[in-house]
């Protein structure tokens, strides 16, 4: 297997494509990784797909909480589909080239969807705050129109900024190499390939991540501070347990996604390494979409009941 590598002294105009090295440093595990990631991708599609289906067809789940959960599952399918199919193609064919335009497109969609997840997690925490702290006004305040507006804002809110940042990054000249030691196009390894001083671009990345992640985190922190205060004042242990159970699933997802993503992009440049970057990226690009359906279904009796009902209906229709 050979790749056209651009050496440090080459003309910048020669860079027509990048090479996603991915897991090429593990040549004996290519077949195993291919099979494992294929199974993971199918599980993510099926698990999140089931969540979307039951929230649409089950009348018991026609509530704001499950509307936002369906949005999150749709987002996870889109998010993982930006990176995993390309990685699987590279593993299957051992062809790791990606055009500069393809790389920019992948990066742009990845960050638009990542921003959407930050906003959506914040909206879900706000929904739980309204449901627990203002139960009497909840149906009025979280009406279908308001839910649709919040969901649309989450999906579209980061689009202009992330398109602008992608254009800014790919306006750079790349002359150090064209090899990206990652399984998808990501900002830290791409900036390492750029000629000249990239400090302004690094600051721009920090500002955008801090803006979106910090705002989302503050909304989540504020919501859960109020929720915990309200839950502790509930009269019965059963009521407190039910409220905490509903919220703990969401908090686990928040910690996994925001924690790993924030560490990845806010670490000092000197502490970045290919192995660490790939490991952290696996958390927020693959692990979170994989375990989201499990977290929300295993800890939610209504979701479990809806899934059982769906399987029973499927079996009854399949019986002669």
PDB file of C-alpha atoms in Angstrom:
ATOM      1  CA  UNK A   1       0.000   0.000   0.000  1.00  0.00           C
ATOM      2  CA  UNK A   2       1.504   3.321  -1.071  1.00  0.00           C
ATOM      3  CA  UNK A   3       0.370   6.890  -0.557  1.00  0.00           C
ATOM      4  CA  UNK A   4       1.420  10.105  -2.243  1.00  0.00           C
ATOM      5  CA  UNK A   5       2.970  11.996   0.644  1.00  0.00           C
ATOM      6  CA  UNK A   6       3.738  15.688   0.409  1.00  0.00           C
ATOM      7  CA  UNK A   7       7.112  16.382   1.998  1.00  0.00           C
ATOM      8  CA  UNK A   8       7.927  19.442   4.045  1.00  0.00           C
ATOM      9  CA  UNK A   9       9.765  21.154   1.229  1.00  0.00           C
ATOM     10  CA  UNK A  10       7.108  20.597  -1.442  1.00  0.00           C
ATOM     11  CA  UNK A  11       5.188  23.312  -3.200  1.00  0.00           C
ATOM     12  CA  UNK A  12       1.944  24.111  -1.374  1.00  0.00           C
ATOM     13  CA  UNK A  13      -0.008  23.900  -4.630  1.00  0.00           C
ATOM     14  CA  UNK A  14       0.717  20.146  -4.719  1.00  0.00           C
ATOM     15  CA  UNK A  15      -1.653  19.446  -1.854  1.00  0.00           C
ATOM     16  CA  UNK A  16      -4.732  18.159  -3.651  1.00  0.00           C
ATOM     17  CA  UNK A  17      -5.744  15.596  -1.066  1.00  0.00           C
ATOM     18  CA  UNK A  18      -5.061  14.416   2.447  1.00  0.00           C
ATOM     19  CA  UNK A  19      -4.369  10.900   3.687  1.00  0.00           C
ATOM     20  CA  UNK A  20      -6.392   9.737   6.703  1.00  0.00           C
ATOM     21  CA  UNK A  21      -3.964   7.373   8.404  1.00  0.00           C
ATOM     22  CA  UNK A  22      -6.628   6.190  10.865  1.00  0.00           C
ATOM     23  CA  UNK A  23      -5.547   2.906  12.392  1.00  0.00           C
ATOM     24  CA  UNK A  24      -2.917   2.069   9.762  1.00  0.00           C
ATOM     25  CA  UNK A  25      -0.388   1.769  12.602  1.00  0.00           C
ATOM     26  CA  UNK A  26      -2.191  -1.463  13.565  1.00  0.00           C
ATOM     27  CA  UNK A  27      -1.795  -3.512  10.329  1.00  0.00           C
ATOM     28  CA  UNK A  28      -2.581  -6.853  11.974  1.00  0.00           C
ATOM     29  CA  UNK A  29      -5.893  -5.587  13.353  1.00  0.00           C
ATOM     30  CA  UNK A  30      -7.431  -4.144  10.169  1.00  0.00           C
ATOM     31  CA  UNK A  31      -9.905  -7.034   9.754  1.00  0.00           C
ATOM     32  CA  UNK A  32     -10.878  -7.013  13.424  1.00  0.00           C
ATOM     33  CA  UNK A  33     -11.353  -3.222  13.492  1.00  0.00           C
ATOM     34  CA  UNK A  34     -13.398  -3.358  10.300  1.00  0.00           C
ATOM     35  CA  UNK A  35     -15.751  -5.980  11.740  1.00  0.00           C
ATOM     36  CA  UNK A  36     -15.997  -4.282  15.141  1.00  0.00           C
ATOM     37  CA  UNK A  37     -16.790  -0.820  13.746  1.00  0.00           C
ATOM     38  CA  UNK A  38     -19.309  -2.294  11.277  1.00  0.00           C
ATOM     39  CA  UNK A  39     -21.169  -3.951  14.160  1.00  0.00           C
ATOM     40  CA  UNK A  40     -20.995  -0.738  16.218  1.00  0.00           C
ATOM     41  CA  UNK A  41     -22.402   1.293  13.316  1.00  0.00           C
ATOM     42  CA  UNK A  42     -25.312  -1.136  12.876  1.00  0.00           C
ATOM     43  CA  UNK A  43     -26.048  -1.059  16.620  1.00  0.00           C
ATOM     44  CA  UNK A  44     -26.063   2.751  16.578  1.00  0.00           C
ATOM     45  CA  UNK A  45     -28.433   2.847  13.591  1.00  0.00           C
ATOM     46  CA  UNK A  46     -30.797   0.232  15.030  1.00  0.00           C
ATOM     47  CA  UNK A  47     -30.737   1.525  18.628  1.00  0.00           C
ATOM     48  CA  UNK A  48     -31.316   5.171  17.772  1.00  0.00           C
ATOM     49  CA  UNK A  49     -33.738   4.214  15.003  1.00  0.00           C
ATOM     50  CA  UNK A  50     -35.891   2.289  17.497  1.00  0.00           C
ATOM     51  CA  UNK A  51     -35.974   5.307  19.815  1.00  0.00           C
ATOM     52  CA  UNK A  52     -37.210   7.489  16.929  1.00  0.00           C
ATOM     53  CA  UNK A  53     -39.865   4.936  15.893  1.00  0.00           C
ATOM     54  CA  UNK A  54     -41.376   4.428  19.352  1.00  0.00           C
ATOM     55  CA  UNK A  55     -41.517   8.166  20.076  1.00  0.00           C
ATOM     56  CA  UNK A  56     -43.490   8.620  16.857  1.00  0.00           C
ATOM     57  CA  UNK A  57     -45.936   5.712  17.114  1.00  0.00           C
ATOM     58  CA  UNK A  58     -46.504   5.323  20.877  1.00  0.00           C
ATOM     59  CA  UNK A  59     -49.133   7.747  22.252  1.00  0.00           C
ATOM     60  CA  UNK A  60     -47.616   7.479  25.750  1.00  0.00           C
ATOM     61  CA  UNK A  61     -44.410   9.092  24.458  1.00  0.00           C
ATOM     62  CA  UNK A  62     -46.040  12.084  22.759  1.00  0.00           C
ATOM     63  CA  UNK A  63     -44.454  14.500  25.210  1.00  0.00           C
ATOM     64  CA  UNK A  64     -41.714  17.155  24.961  1.00  0.00           C
ATOM     65  CA  UNK A  65     -39.129  15.005  26.755  1.00  0.00           C
ATOM     66  CA  UNK A  66     -39.447  12.248  24.143  1.00  0.00           C
ATOM     67  CA  UNK A  67     -39.688  14.720  21.273  1.00  0.00           C
ATOM     68  CA  UNK A  68     -36.240  16.016  22.216  1.00  0.00           C
ATOM     69  CA  UNK A  69     -34.999  12.451  22.776  1.00  0.00           C
ATOM     70  CA  UNK A  70     -36.069  11.584  19.207  1.00  0.00           C
ATOM     71  CA  UNK A  71     -34.185  14.660  17.987  1.00  0.00           C
ATOM     72  CA  UNK A  72     -31.102  13.522  19.910  1.00  0.00           C
ATOM     73  CA  UNK A  73     -31.322  10.033  18.382  1.00  0.00           C
ATOM     74  CA  UNK A  74     -31.701  11.528  14.882  1.00  0.00           C
ATOM     75  CA  UNK A  75     -28.692  13.706  15.581  1.00  0.00           C
ATOM     76  CA  UNK A  76     -26.604  10.748  16.744  1.00  0.00           C
ATOM     77  CA  UNK A  77     -27.357   8.860  13.521  1.00  0.00           C
ATOM     78  CA  UNK A  78     -26.288  11.885  11.457  1.00  0.00           C
ATOM     79  CA  UNK A  79     -23.259  12.552  13.651  1.00  0.00           C
ATOM     80  CA  UNK A  80     -21.824   9.055  13.474  1.00  0.00           C
ATOM     81  CA  UNK A  81     -22.593   8.826   9.737  1.00  0.00           C
ATOM     82  CA  UNK A  82     -20.216  11.724   9.096  1.00  0.00           C
ATOM     83  CA  UNK A  83     -17.203   9.729  10.322  1.00  0.00           C
ATOM     84  CA  UNK A  84     -17.856   5.971  10.528  1.00  0.00           C
ATOM     85  CA  UNK A  85     -18.763   5.130   6.884  1.00  0.00           C
ATOM     86  CA  UNK A  86     -15.628   6.887   5.673  1.00  0.00           C
ATOM     87  CA  UNK A  87     -13.515   5.079   8.268  1.00  0.00           C
ATOM     88  CA  UNK A  88     -15.058   1.727   7.274  1.00  0.00           C
ATOM     89  CA  UNK A  89     -14.369   2.461   3.596  1.00  0.00           C
ATOM     90  CA  UNK A  90     -10.721   3.147   4.448  1.00  0.00           C
ATOM     91  CA  UNK A  91     -10.492  -0.094   6.437  1.00  0.00           C
ATOM     92  CA  UNK A  92     -12.187  -2.188   3.734  1.00  0.00           C
ATOM     93  CA  UNK A  93     -10.270  -0.818   0.751  1.00  0.00           C
ATOM     94  CA  UNK A  94      -7.074   0.452   2.427  1.00  0.00           C
ATOM     95  CA  UNK A  95      -7.522   3.570   0.248  1.00  0.00           C
ATOM     96  CA  UNK A  96      -7.116   6.464   2.663  1.00  0.00           C
ATOM     97  CA  UNK A  97      -7.080   9.469   0.331  1.00  0.00           C
ATOM     98  CA  UNK A  98      -9.632  12.214   0.865  1.00  0.00           C
ATOM     99  CA  UNK A  99      -9.860  15.386  -1.215  1.00  0.00           C
ATOM    100  CA  UNK A 100      -9.353  18.767   0.403  1.00  0.00           C
ATOM    101  CA  UNK A 101     -13.018  19.596  -0.368  1.00  0.00           C
ATOM    102  CA  UNK A 102     -14.157  16.248   1.077  1.00  0.00           C
ATOM    103  CA  UNK A 103     -12.086  16.871   4.197  1.00  0.00           C
ATOM    104  CA  UNK A 104     -13.529  20.372   4.623  1.00  0.00           C
ATOM    105  CA  UNK A 105     -17.079  19.071   4.119  1.00  0.00           C
ATOM    106  CA  UNK A 106     -16.604  16.326   6.712  1.00  0.00           C
ATOM    107  CA  UNK A 107     -15.138  18.764   9.227  1.00  0.00           C
ATOM    108  CA  UNK A 108     -17.915  21.297   8.653  1.00  0.00           C
ATOM    109  CA  UNK A 109     -20.739  18.782   9.142  1.00  0.00           C
ATOM    110  CA  UNK A 110     -19.013  17.276  12.159  1.00  0.00           C
ATOM    111  CA  UNK A 111     -18.815  20.630  13.907  1.00  0.00           C
ATOM    112  CA  UNK A 112     -22.313  21.740  12.916  1.00  0.00           C
ATOM    113  CA  UNK A 113     -23.709  18.514  14.374  1.00  0.00           C
ATOM    114  CA  UNK A 114     -21.431  18.761  17.427  1.00  0.00           C
ATOM    115  CA  UNK A 115     -22.758  22.257  18.090  1.00  0.00           C
ATOM    116  CA  UNK A 116     -26.302  20.960  17.637  1.00  0.00           C
ATOM    117  CA  UNK A 117     -25.652  18.310  20.278  1.00  0.00           C
ATOM    118  CA  UNK A 118     -24.384  20.944  22.736  1.00  0.00           C
ATOM    119  CA  UNK A 119     -27.520  23.035  22.203  1.00  0.00           C
ATOM    120  CA  UNK A 120     -29.861  20.038  22.272  1.00  0.00           C
ATOM    121  CA  UNK A 121     -28.432  18.763  25.557  1.00  0.00           C
ATOM    122  CA  UNK A 122     -28.969  22.251  27.010  1.00  0.00           C
ATOM    123  CA  UNK A 123     -32.565  22.310  25.717  1.00  0.00           C
ATOM    124  CA  UNK A 124     -33.217  18.873  27.230  1.00  0.00           C
ATOM    125  CA  UNK A 125     -31.952  20.073  30.612  1.00  0.00           C
ATOM    126  CA  UNK A 126     -34.218  23.146  30.340  1.00  0.00           C
ATOM    127  CA  UNK A 127     -37.152  20.839  29.537  1.00  0.00           C
ATOM    128  CA  UNK A 128     -36.450  18.768  32.673  1.00  0.00           C
ATOM    129  CA  UNK A 129     -36.167  21.976  34.709  1.00  0.00           C
ATOM    130  CA  UNK A 130     -39.580  23.156  33.504  1.00  0.00           C
ATOM    131  CA  UNK A 131     -41.162  19.729  34.098  1.00  0.00           C
ATOM    132  CA  UNK A 132     -39.836  19.330  37.654  1.00  0.00           C
ATOM    133  CA  UNK A 133     -39.708  22.909  38.916  1.00  0.00           C
ATOM    134  CA  UNK A 134     -42.837  24.272  37.189  1.00  0.00           C
ATOM    135  CA  UNK A 135     -45.099  21.244  36.660  1.00  0.00           C
ATOM    136  CA  UNK A 136     -48.375  23.200  36.625  1.00  0.00           C
ATOM    137  CA  UNK A 137     -47.213  25.569  33.877  1.00  0.00           C
ATOM    138  CA  UNK A 138     -45.218  22.927  31.986  1.00  0.00           C
ATOM    139  CA  UNK A 139     -47.862  21.962  29.357  1.00  0.00           C
ATOM    140  CA  UNK A 140     -48.444  25.624  28.529  1.00  0.00           C
ATOM    141  CA  UNK A 141     -44.794  26.726  28.475  1.00  0.00           C
ATOM    142  CA  UNK A 142     -43.481  23.665  26.599  1.00  0.00           C
ATOM    143  CA  UNK A 143     -46.198  23.517  23.958  1.00  0.00           C
ATOM    144  CA  UNK A 144     -45.554  21.869  20.554  1.00  0.00           C
ATOM    145  CA  UNK A 145     -44.735  25.185  18.865  1.00  0.00           C
ATOM    146  CA  UNK A 146     -42.180  26.099  21.538  1.00  0.00           C
ATOM    147  CA  UNK A 147     -40.604  22.624  21.361  1.00  0.00           C
ATOM    148  CA  UNK A 148     -40.309  22.852  17.571  1.00  0.00           C
ATOM    149  CA  UNK A 149     -38.676  26.293  17.851  1.00  0.00           C
ATOM    150  CA  UNK A 150     -36.163  25.055  20.438  1.00  0.00           C
ATOM    151  CA  UNK A 151     -35.329  22.000  18.307  1.00  0.00           C
ATOM    152  CA  UNK A 152     -34.932  24.120  15.143  1.00  0.00           C
ATOM    153  CA  UNK A 153     -32.711  26.570  17.015  1.00  0.00           C
ATOM    154  CA  UNK A 154     -30.531  23.689  18.205  1.00  0.00           C
ATOM    155  CA  UNK A 155     -30.124  22.270  14.696  1.00  0.00           C
ATOM    156  CA  UNK A 156     -29.484  25.600  12.960  1.00  0.00           C
ATOM    157  CA  UNK A 157     -27.881  27.768  15.664  1.00  0.00           C
ATOM    158  CA  UNK A 158     -24.261  26.849  14.954  1.00  0.00           C
ATOM    159  CA  UNK A 159     -24.429  26.617  11.143  1.00  0.00           C
ATOM    160  CA  UNK A 160     -23.140  30.120  10.196  1.00  0.00           C
ATOM    161  CA  UNK A 161     -20.264  30.096  12.699  1.00  0.00           C
ATOM    162  CA  UNK A 162     -19.064  26.594  11.822  1.00  0.00           C
ATOM    163  CA  UNK A 163     -19.211  27.235   8.071  1.00  0.00           C
ATOM    164  CA  UNK A 164     -17.171  30.395   8.639  1.00  0.00           C
ATOM    165  CA  UNK A 165     -14.630  28.594  10.799  1.00  0.00           C
ATOM    166  CA  UNK A 166     -14.249  25.776   8.250  1.00  0.00           C
ATOM    167  CA  UNK A 167     -13.627  28.291   5.455  1.00  0.00           C
ATOM    168  CA  UNK A 168     -11.082  30.067   7.652  1.00  0.00           C
ATOM    169  CA  UNK A 169      -9.155  26.854   8.405  1.00  0.00           C
ATOM    170  CA  UNK A 170      -9.101  25.653   4.803  1.00  0.00           C
ATOM    171  CA  UNK A 171      -7.933  29.037   3.552  1.00  0.00           C
ATOM    172  CA  UNK A 172      -4.562  28.075   5.033  1.00  0.00           C
ATOM    173  CA  UNK A 173      -1.735  26.662   2.934  1.00  0.00           C
ATOM    174  CA  UNK A 174      -0.641  23.127   3.792  1.00  0.00           C
ATOM    175  CA  UNK A 175       3.013  22.354   3.194  1.00  0.00           C
ATOM    176  CA  UNK A 176       4.334  20.238   6.069  1.00  0.00           C
ATOM    177  CA  UNK A 177       2.701  16.973   4.954  1.00  0.00           C
ATOM    178  CA  UNK A 178      -0.640  15.714   3.691  1.00  0.00           C
ATOM    179  CA  UNK A 179      -0.929  12.858   6.195  1.00  0.00           C
ATOM    180  CA  UNK A 180      -3.549  13.231   8.930  1.00  0.00           C
ATOM    181  CA  UNK A 181      -2.868  10.820  11.826  1.00  0.00           C
ATOM    182  CA  UNK A 182      -6.574  10.494  12.581  1.00  0.00           C
ATOM    183  CA  UNK A 183      -9.607   8.537  11.369  1.00  0.00           C
ATOM    184  CA  UNK A 184     -11.476  11.702  10.307  1.00  0.00           C
ATOM    185  CA  UNK A 185     -10.664  15.299   9.431  1.00  0.00           C
ATOM    186  CA  UNK A 186     -10.308  17.146  12.719  1.00  0.00           C
ATOM    187  CA  UNK A 187      -9.003  20.620  13.535  1.00  0.00           C
ATOM    188  CA  UNK A 188      -5.926  19.839  15.716  1.00  0.00           C
ATOM    189  CA  UNK A 189      -4.187  17.467  13.246  1.00  0.00           C
ATOM    190  CA  UNK A 190      -5.114  19.648  10.247  1.00  0.00           C
ATOM    191  CA  UNK A 191      -3.646  22.783  11.849  1.00  0.00           C
ATOM    192  CA  UNK A 192      -0.398  20.881  12.422  1.00  0.00           C
ATOM    193  CA  UNK A 193      -0.047  20.499   8.641  1.00  0.00           C
ATOM    194  CA  UNK A 194      -0.437  24.216   7.919  1.00  0.00           C
ATOM    195  CA  UNK A 195       2.427  26.502   6.938  1.00  0.00           C
ATOM    196  CA  UNK A 196       3.358  29.448   9.118  1.00  0.00           C
ATOM    197  CA  UNK A 197       1.815  30.663  12.335  1.00  0.00           C
ATOM    198  CA  UNK A 198      -1.608  29.154  13.139  1.00  0.00           C
ATOM    199  CA  UNK A 199      -2.002  30.737  16.595  1.00  0.00           C
ATOM    200  CA  UNK A 200      -4.851  33.007  15.437  1.00  0.00           C
ATOM    201  CA  UNK A 201      -6.771  29.982  14.137  1.00  0.00           C
ATOM    202  CA  UNK A 202      -6.134  28.084  17.368  1.00  0.00           C
ATOM    203  CA  UNK A 203      -7.496  31.010  19.383  1.00  0.00           C
ATOM    204  CA  UNK A 204     -10.526  31.100  17.087  1.00  0.00           C
ATOM    205  CA  UNK A 205     -11.176  27.403  17.771  1.00  0.00           C
ATOM    206  CA  UNK A 206     -10.860  27.966  21.536  1.00  0.00           C
ATOM    207  CA  UNK A 207     -13.283  30.905  21.398  1.00  0.00           C
ATOM    208  CA  UNK A 208     -15.911  28.990  19.411  1.00  0.00           C
ATOM    209  CA  UNK A 209     -15.645  25.878  21.613  1.00  0.00           C
ATOM    210  CA  UNK A 210     -15.804  27.973  24.774  1.00  0.00           C
ATOM    211  CA  UNK A 211     -18.757  29.938  23.416  1.00  0.00           C
ATOM    212  CA  UNK A 212     -20.900  26.958  22.482  1.00  0.00           C
ATOM    213  CA  UNK A 213     -19.736  24.454  25.105  1.00  0.00           C
ATOM    214  CA  UNK A 214     -19.624  26.999  27.965  1.00  0.00           C
ATOM    215  CA  UNK A 215     -23.056  28.478  27.173  1.00  0.00           C
ATOM    216  CA  UNK A 216     -24.567  24.992  26.952  1.00  0.00           C
ATOM    217  CA  UNK A 217     -22.819  23.903  30.143  1.00  0.00           C
ATOM    218  CA  UNK A 218     -24.021  26.993  32.030  1.00  0.00           C
ATOM    219  CA  UNK A 219     -27.624  26.330  30.964  1.00  0.00           C
ATOM    220  CA  UNK A 220     -27.283  22.687  32.017  1.00  0.00           C
ATOM    221  CA  UNK A 221     -25.600  23.616  35.316  1.00  0.00           C
ATOM    222  CA  UNK A 222     -28.226  26.247  36.115  1.00  0.00           C
ATOM    223  CA  UNK A 223     -31.101  23.908  35.236  1.00  0.00           C
ATOM    224  CA  UNK A 224     -29.794  21.039  37.326  1.00  0.00           C
ATOM    225  CA  UNK A 225     -28.977  23.264  40.281  1.00  0.00           C
ATOM    226  CA  UNK A 226     -32.634  24.282  40.378  1.00  0.00           C
ATOM    227  CA  UNK A 227     -33.762  20.698  39.743  1.00  0.00           C
ATOM    228  CA  UNK A 228     -31.674  19.277  42.607  1.00  0.00           C
ATOM    229  CA  UNK A 229     -32.949  21.962  44.958  1.00  0.00           C
ATOM    230  CA  UNK A 230     -36.551  21.192  43.974  1.00  0.00           C
ATOM    231  CA  UNK A 231     -36.115  17.407  44.102  1.00  0.00           C
ATOM    232  CA  UNK A 232     -34.621  17.497  47.600  1.00  0.00           C
ATOM    233  CA  UNK A 233     -37.713  19.328  48.805  1.00  0.00           C
ATOM    234  CA  UNK A 234     -40.120  16.671  47.450  1.00  0.00           C
ATOM    235  CA  UNK A 235     -42.116  15.009  50.238  1.00  0.00           C
ATOM    236  CA  UNK A 236     -41.566  11.327  49.403  1.00  0.00           C
ATOM    237  CA  UNK A 237     -38.504   9.201  48.694  1.00  0.00           C
ATOM    238  CA  UNK A 238     -40.305   7.651  45.721  1.00  0.00           C
ATOM    239  CA  UNK A 239     -40.855  11.052  44.096  1.00  0.00           C
ATOM    240  CA  UNK A 240     -37.228  12.040  44.651  1.00  0.00           C
ATOM    241  CA  UNK A 241     -35.983   8.738  43.239  1.00  0.00           C
ATOM    242  CA  UNK A 242     -38.142   9.068  40.108  1.00  0.00           C
ATOM    243  CA  UNK A 243     -36.960  12.637  39.467  1.00  0.00           C
ATOM    244  CA  UNK A 244     -33.288  11.769  39.966  1.00  0.00           C
ATOM    245  CA  UNK A 245     -33.632   8.688  37.743  1.00  0.00           C
ATOM    246  CA  UNK A 246     -35.033  10.790  34.910  1.00  0.00           C
ATOM    247  CA  UNK A 247     -32.240  13.345  35.167  1.00  0.00           C
ATOM    248  CA  UNK A 248     -29.267  11.045  35.802  1.00  0.00           C
ATOM    249  CA  UNK A 249     -29.464   9.544  32.296  1.00  0.00           C
ATOM    250  CA  UNK A 250     -29.213  12.977  30.740  1.00  0.00           C
ATOM    251  CA  UNK A 251     -26.340  14.015  33.013  1.00  0.00           C
ATOM    252  CA  UNK A 252     -24.355  10.909  32.071  1.00  0.00           C
ATOM    253  CA  UNK A 253     -24.666  11.779  28.361  1.00  0.00           C
ATOM    254  CA  UNK A 254     -23.667  15.394  29.091  1.00  0.00           C
ATOM    255  CA  UNK A 255     -20.522  14.317  30.947  1.00  0.00           C
ATOM    256  CA  UNK A 256     -19.486  11.839  28.242  1.00  0.00           C
ATOM    257  CA  UNK A 257     -20.029  14.165  25.284  1.00  0.00           C
ATOM    258  CA  UNK A 258     -19.134  17.605  26.613  1.00  0.00           C
ATOM    259  CA  UNK A 259     -16.317  16.267  28.794  1.00  0.00           C
ATOM    260  CA  UNK A 260     -14.431  14.390  26.064  1.00  0.00           C
ATOM    261  CA  UNK A 261     -15.074  17.045  23.383  1.00  0.00           C
ATOM    262  CA  UNK A 262     -13.966  19.902  25.641  1.00  0.00           C
ATOM    263  CA  UNK A 263     -10.775  18.108  26.690  1.00  0.00           C
ATOM    264  CA  UNK A 264      -9.968  17.425  23.023  1.00  0.00           C
ATOM    265  CA  UNK A 265     -10.224  21.028  21.832  1.00  0.00           C
ATOM    266  CA  UNK A 266      -9.201  23.009  24.904  1.00  0.00           C
ATOM    267  CA  UNK A 267      -6.012  21.122  25.728  1.00  0.00           C
ATOM    268  CA  UNK A 268      -2.747  23.003  25.090  1.00  0.00           C
ATOM    269  CA  UNK A 269      -1.256  22.322  21.650  1.00  0.00           C
ATOM    270  CA  UNK A 270       1.853  20.802  23.239  1.00  0.00           C
ATOM    271  CA  UNK A 271      -0.191  18.042  24.879  1.00  0.00           C
ATOM    272  CA  UNK A 272      -1.815  16.876  21.623  1.00  0.00           C
ATOM    273  CA  UNK A 273      -0.726  13.477  20.357  1.00  0.00           C
ATOM    274  CA  UNK A 274      -2.196  11.287  17.621  1.00  0.00           C
ATOM    275  CA  UNK A 275      -3.021   8.422  19.990  1.00  0.00           C
ATOM    276  CA  UNK A 276      -4.681  10.593  22.634  1.00  0.00           C
ATOM    277  CA  UNK A 277      -6.655  12.573  20.051  1.00  0.00           C
ATOM    278  CA  UNK A 278      -7.998   9.380  18.460  1.00  0.00           C
ATOM    279  CA  UNK A 279      -8.936   7.888  21.837  1.00  0.00           C
ATOM    280  CA  UNK A 280     -10.808  11.012  22.990  1.00  0.00           C
ATOM    281  CA  UNK A 281     -12.496  11.341  19.604  1.00  0.00           C
ATOM    282  CA  UNK A 282     -13.829   7.785  19.894  1.00  0.00           C
ATOM    283  CA  UNK A 283     -15.704   8.880  23.036  1.00  0.00           C
ATOM    284  CA  UNK A 284     -17.721  11.720  21.533  1.00  0.00           C
ATOM    285  CA  UNK A 285     -18.030  10.507  17.917  1.00  0.00           C
ATOM    286  CA  UNK A 286     -18.782   6.805  18.485  1.00  0.00           C
ATOM    287  CA  UNK A 287     -19.192   5.837  22.153  1.00  0.00           C
ATOM    288  CA  UNK A 288     -21.826   8.493  22.971  1.00  0.00           C
ATOM    289  CA  UNK A 289     -24.090   7.631  19.980  1.00  0.00           C
ATOM    290  CA  UNK A 290     -23.635   3.942  20.842  1.00  0.00           C
ATOM    291  CA  UNK A 291     -24.667   4.111  24.485  1.00  0.00           C
ATOM    292  CA  UNK A 292     -27.311   6.857  24.281  1.00  0.00           C
ATOM    293  CA  UNK A 293     -30.162   4.444  23.417  1.00  0.00           C
ATOM    294  CA  UNK A 294     -29.015   2.077  26.171  1.00  0.00           C
ATOM    295  CA  UNK A 295     -28.813   4.855  28.762  1.00  0.00           C
ATOM    296  CA  UNK A 296     -32.252   6.253  27.973  1.00  0.00           C
ATOM    297  CA  UNK A 297     -34.009   2.909  27.500  1.00  0.00           C
ATOM    298  CA  UNK A 298     -32.547   0.925  30.390  1.00  0.00           C
ATOM    299  CA  UNK A 299     -33.254   3.739  32.889  1.00  0.00           C
ATOM    300  CA  UNK A 300     -36.690   4.699  31.576  1.00  0.00           C
ATOM    301  CA  UNK A 301     -39.696   2.452  32.259  1.00  0.00           C
ATOM    302  CA  UNK A 302     -41.873   4.191  29.658  1.00  0.00           C
ATOM    303  CA  UNK A 303     -39.303   3.614  26.912  1.00  0.00           C
ATOM    304  CA  UNK A 304     -38.915  -0.050  27.941  1.00  0.00           C
ATOM    305  CA  UNK A 305     -42.690  -0.491  27.889  1.00  0.00           C
ATOM    306  CA  UNK A 306     -42.927   1.118  24.439  1.00  0.00           C
ATOM    307  CA  UNK A 307     -40.145  -1.122  23.096  1.00  0.00           C
ATOM    308  CA  UNK A 308     -41.858  -4.246  24.476  1.00  0.00           C
ATOM    309  CA  UNK A 309     -45.130  -3.156  22.886  1.00  0.00           C
ATOM    310  CA  UNK A 310     -43.388  -2.606  19.534  1.00  0.00           C
ATOM    311  CA  UNK A 311     -41.733  -6.032  19.617  1.00  0.00           C
ATOM    312  CA  UNK A 312     -44.979  -7.751  20.615  1.00  0.00           C
ATOM    313  CA  UNK A 313     -46.821  -6.037  17.754  1.00  0.00           C
ATOM    314  CA  UNK A 314     -44.069  -7.049  15.333  1.00  0.00           C
ATOM    315  CA  UNK A 315     -44.220 -10.669  16.512  1.00  0.00           C
ATOM    316  CA  UNK A 316     -48.028 -10.802  16.313  1.00  0.00           C
ATOM    317  CA  UNK A 317     -47.974  -9.441  12.745  1.00  0.00           C
ATOM    318  CA  UNK A 318     -45.300 -11.952  11.822  1.00  0.00           C
ATOM    319  CA  UNK A 319     -47.233 -14.934  13.139  1.00  0.00           C
ATOM    320  CA  UNK A 320     -49.347 -16.893  10.579  1.00  0.00           C
TER     321      UNK A 320
END
